[in-house]
Amino acid sequence: MKRLVLIISLCLFATANLLPAEDRESADSSQNAVLFDGKTLSGWHTKPTEFASHWTVTDGMIIGDNPDKKGSVLWTDKDYTDFELSVEFKTDSPDYDSGVFLHGESHQVQIGISRSLKVDLTACIYAPVDKQGSYPAKSDKVKTVHKPGEWNTLRMVVDGKRIQTFLNDAPFVDYTAIRFPEKGKIGLQLHAGVHQKMLFRNFQMTPVK
């Protein structure tokens, strides 16, 4: 019996390694993705590149700090399709405008105060590309659920064109996008025009099947 199990295991191993490189990559992507290793910004890059100094790593956190009030985005090197992503964020800045981009620049989950609307829209969807208003999906729970100055947990679920957000375990928005790419990079933003210091930690990402 042990010999049979060994033969089957060897066959499965050999089959996996005979797969084309792109198929092996697809198989690997079905596992939980490690976006942040807790020590470095390996797997990330900054745009514009001249503002790479905005982004550092300290004590297991990604820190975004723009004393020059210039805008920048820390992007993943890889593209992602459907996923569930949670991240904790915190800031002591009295005014801040940040967020998490999904599949590139077209759709963002807001963190903090919108520059245009001058109101806290954390966990709401910013997607002017859909031409349904700058924020086509908003929630009236922000004032009661968001905890400024404390650690907050933001969870986002992307399944096809459906985007769901949860803040501190409370359901926020359930939005069906219109012009949403099938895949793209994930980005952390520091909006221009305001000095803010954003802390991000405990990234957890799983595929949506």
Short mmCIF file of C-alpha atoms in Angstrom, two decimals:
data_model
loop_
_atom_site.label_atom_id
_atom_site.label_comp_id
_atom_site.label_asym_id
_atom_site.label_seq_id
_atom_site.Cartn_x
_atom_site.Cartn_y
_atom_site.Cartn_z
CA MET A 1 0.00 0.00 0.00
CA LYS A 2 2.81 2.43 0.91
CA ARG A 3 4.49 1.67 -2.41
CA LEU A 4 1.27 2.51 -4.28
CA VAL A 5 0.91 5.84 -2.46
CA LEU A 6 4.53 6.68 -3.27
CA ILE A 7 4.04 5.91 -6.97
CA ILE A 8 0.91 8.07 -7.14
CA SER A 9 2.67 10.96 -5.39
CA LEU A 10 5.61 10.78 -7.80
CA CYS A 11 3.27 10.76 -10.78
CA LEU A 12 1.40 13.82 -9.52
CA PHE A 13 4.66 15.66 -8.89
CA ALA A 14 5.93 14.84 -12.37
CA THR A 15 2.64 15.92 -13.97
CA ALA A 16 2.70 19.28 -12.17
CA ASN A 17 6.21 19.99 -13.36
CA LEU A 18 5.34 19.10 -16.94
CA LEU A 19 2.75 21.88 -17.05
CA PRO A 20 3.62 24.94 -19.12
CA ALA A 21 5.03 27.81 -17.10
CA GLU A 22 1.85 29.89 -17.43
CA ASP A 23 -0.27 27.00 -16.15
CA ARG A 24 2.02 26.49 -13.17
CA GLU A 25 1.76 30.21 -12.41
CA SER A 26 -2.02 29.98 -12.58
CA ALA A 27 -1.98 27.04 -10.19
CA ASP A 28 0.25 28.95 -7.79
CA SER A 29 -2.11 31.94 -7.86
CA SER A 30 -4.89 29.76 -6.46
CA GLN A 31 -3.06 29.78 -3.15
CA ASN A 32 -3.15 32.61 -0.65
CA ALA A 33 -1.08 35.50 -1.99
CA VAL A 34 1.56 37.17 0.18
CA LEU A 35 1.37 40.82 -0.76
CA PHE A 36 3.69 42.09 1.97
CA ASP A 37 6.51 40.16 3.65
CA GLY A 38 6.50 42.44 6.68
CA LYS A 39 10.13 43.48 6.17
CA THR A 40 10.63 44.98 2.72
CA LEU A 41 8.77 46.45 -0.23
CA SER A 42 9.73 43.50 -2.39
CA GLY A 43 6.93 42.96 -4.92
CA TRP A 44 5.92 46.64 -4.89
CA HIS A 45 6.92 49.77 -6.81
CA THR A 46 6.10 53.46 -6.55
CA LYS A 47 4.65 55.74 -9.19
CA PRO A 48 5.84 58.38 -9.83
CA THR A 49 9.21 56.82 -9.15
CA GLU A 50 10.68 60.10 -7.85
CA PHE A 51 8.42 59.80 -4.80
CA ALA A 52 9.58 56.33 -3.77
CA SER A 53 10.85 57.88 -0.52
CA HIS A 54 7.21 58.32 0.52
CA TRP A 55 6.98 54.59 1.18
CA THR A 56 8.95 52.69 3.84
CA VAL A 57 8.64 49.63 6.07
CA THR A 58 8.87 49.75 9.88
CA ASP A 59 7.86 47.18 12.50
CA GLY A 60 5.86 45.06 10.07
CA MET A 61 3.99 48.03 8.63
CA ILE A 62 3.98 49.76 5.27
CA ILE A 63 4.19 53.48 6.00
CA GLY A 64 3.21 56.15 3.50
CA ASP A 65 4.32 59.67 4.45
CA ASN A 66 4.35 62.68 2.08
CA PRO A 67 5.59 65.80 3.90
CA ASP A 68 5.95 67.44 0.47
CA LYS A 69 2.20 66.96 -0.09
CA LYS A 70 2.91 65.25 -3.43
CA GLY A 71 0.75 62.36 -4.55
CA SER A 72 2.04 58.84 -5.10
CA VAL A 73 0.81 55.26 -5.31
CA LEU A 74 2.55 52.12 -4.12
CA TRP A 75 1.62 49.42 -6.65
CA THR A 76 1.99 45.66 -6.58
CA ASP A 77 4.27 44.31 -9.29
CA LYS A 78 1.76 41.56 -10.07
CA ASP A 79 -1.76 41.71 -11.48
CA TYR A 80 -4.65 40.04 -9.67
CA THR A 81 -8.11 38.92 -10.76
CA ASP A 82 -10.83 37.98 -8.22
CA PHE A 83 -9.81 38.16 -4.58
CA GLU A 84 -10.72 38.90 -1.00
CA LEU A 85 -8.29 41.33 0.59
CA SER A 86 -8.22 42.65 4.13
CA VAL A 87 -5.79 45.19 5.55
CA GLU A 88 -5.56 47.18 8.74
CA PHE A 89 -4.91 50.92 8.48
CA LYS A 90 -4.31 53.77 10.90
CA THR A 91 -3.28 57.41 10.85
CA ASP A 92 -2.83 60.18 13.37
CA SER A 93 -3.05 62.80 10.62
CA PRO A 94 -6.06 65.09 11.15
CA ASP A 95 -6.68 65.27 7.41
CA TYR A 96 -5.93 62.41 5.04
CA ASP A 97 -7.01 61.13 1.66
CA SER A 98 -5.85 57.62 0.90
CA GLY A 99 -7.28 54.39 -0.40
CA VAL A 100 -6.80 51.02 -2.04
CA PHE A 101 -6.88 50.76 -5.82
CA LEU A 102 -8.39 47.57 -7.28
CA HIS A 103 -7.33 46.31 -10.74
CA GLY A 104 -5.47 49.52 -11.49
CA GLU A 105 -6.56 53.14 -11.33
CA SER A 106 -10.19 52.91 -12.44
CA HIS A 107 -11.73 51.82 -9.12
CA GLN A 108 -10.63 52.66 -5.61
CA VAL A 109 -11.85 51.97 -2.10
CA GLN A 110 -11.54 55.31 -0.33
CA ILE A 111 -9.81 55.77 3.03
CA GLY A 112 -10.34 59.14 4.66
CA ILE A 113 -11.65 62.47 3.44
CA SER A 114 -12.50 63.04 -0.21
CA ARG A 115 -10.72 66.09 -1.63
CA SER A 116 -13.71 66.88 -3.84
CA LEU A 117 -16.61 66.27 -1.44
CA LYS A 118 -14.83 67.25 1.82
CA VAL A 119 -16.37 64.35 3.72
CA ASP A 120 -15.10 61.07 5.15
CA LEU A 121 -15.96 58.33 2.64
CA THR A 122 -13.88 55.48 4.06
CA ALA A 123 -14.80 52.08 2.55
CA CYS A 124 -16.84 53.74 -0.22
CA ILE A 125 -16.14 53.29 -3.94
CA TYR A 126 -14.46 55.97 -6.03
CA ALA A 127 -15.03 55.24 -9.72
CA PRO A 128 -15.63 58.29 -11.93
CA VAL A 129 -14.81 56.11 -14.94
CA ASP A 130 -18.25 54.48 -14.57
CA LYS A 131 -19.90 57.89 -15.09
CA GLN A 132 -22.32 57.44 -12.20
CA GLY A 133 -20.80 60.18 -10.09
CA SER A 134 -17.34 60.20 -8.55
CA TYR A 135 -18.53 57.97 -5.70
CA PRO A 136 -21.19 55.68 -7.15
CA ALA A 137 -21.36 53.56 -3.98
CA LYS A 138 -21.48 55.28 -0.58
CA SER A 139 -22.56 54.35 2.92
CA ASP A 140 -24.09 56.35 5.75
CA LYS A 141 -22.29 54.16 8.31
CA VAL A 142 -18.93 55.92 8.05
CA LYS A 143 -19.42 58.25 11.03
CA THR A 144 -20.44 55.43 13.35
CA VAL A 145 -18.09 52.64 12.18
CA HIS A 146 -14.88 54.38 11.17
CA LYS A 147 -12.48 54.94 14.10
CA PRO A 148 -10.11 57.82 13.24
CA GLY A 149 -6.77 57.58 15.02
CA GLU A 150 -7.22 53.86 15.72
CA TRP A 151 -6.57 50.67 13.81
CA ASN A 152 -9.39 49.88 11.39
CA THR A 153 -9.87 46.74 9.32
CA LEU A 154 -10.89 47.20 5.69
CA ARG A 155 -12.02 44.11 3.79
CA MET A 156 -12.68 44.13 0.04
CA VAL A 157 -14.14 41.36 -2.11
CA VAL A 158 -13.72 41.52 -5.88
CA ASP A 159 -15.70 38.93 -7.85
CA GLY A 160 -15.97 39.72 -11.54
CA LYS A 161 -17.39 43.24 -11.65
CA ARG A 162 -18.91 43.00 -8.19
CA ILE A 163 -17.07 44.90 -5.44
CA GLN A 164 -18.04 44.56 -1.78
CA THR A 165 -16.49 46.42 1.12
CA PHE A 166 -16.58 45.87 4.88
CA LEU A 167 -15.21 48.19 7.56
CA ASN A 168 -14.51 46.75 11.00
CA ASP A 169 -16.71 43.76 10.05
CA ALA A 170 -19.67 45.97 9.12
CA PRO A 171 -20.97 45.58 5.53
CA PHE A 172 -20.57 48.87 3.68
CA VAL A 173 -21.17 48.81 -0.08
CA ASP A 174 -22.09 46.21 -2.68
CA TYR A 175 -21.40 47.68 -6.09
CA THR A 176 -21.42 46.32 -9.63
CA ALA A 177 -18.80 48.13 -11.68
CA ILE A 178 -19.24 49.06 -15.33
CA ARG A 179 -15.80 49.70 -16.83
CA PHE A 180 -13.75 47.42 -14.61
CA PRO A 181 -10.72 45.50 -15.94
CA GLU A 182 -10.66 41.72 -15.50
CA LYS A 183 -7.36 41.99 -13.67
CA GLY A 184 -4.89 44.59 -12.51
CA LYS A 185 -2.52 45.79 -9.84
CA ILE A 186 -3.41 46.70 -6.27
CA GLY A 187 -2.30 50.12 -5.09
CA LEU A 188 -2.03 52.13 -1.87
CA GLN A 189 -2.49 55.86 -2.37
CA LEU A 190 -1.24 59.10 -0.85
CA HIS A 191 -3.36 61.84 -2.41
CA ALA A 192 -1.70 65.07 -3.45
CA GLY A 193 -2.40 68.32 -1.64
CA VAL A 194 -2.36 67.08 1.94
CA HIS A 195 0.39 65.84 4.24
CA GLN A 196 -0.58 62.50 5.69
CA LYS A 197 1.13 59.58 7.36
CA MET A 198 -0.67 56.30 6.66
CA LEU A 199 0.12 52.99 8.36
CA PHE A 200 -0.88 49.65 6.79
CA ARG A 201 -0.40 46.18 8.26
CA ASN A 202 -1.74 42.61 8.37
CA PHE A 203 -2.46 42.14 4.66
CA GLN A 204 -4.46 38.96 4.06
CA MET A 205 -5.42 37.92 0.56
CA THR A 206 -7.27 34.88 -0.71
CA PRO A 207 -8.66 34.09 -4.16
CA VAL A 208 -12.40 34.18 -4.85
CA LYS A 209 -13.39 30.94 -6.57
#
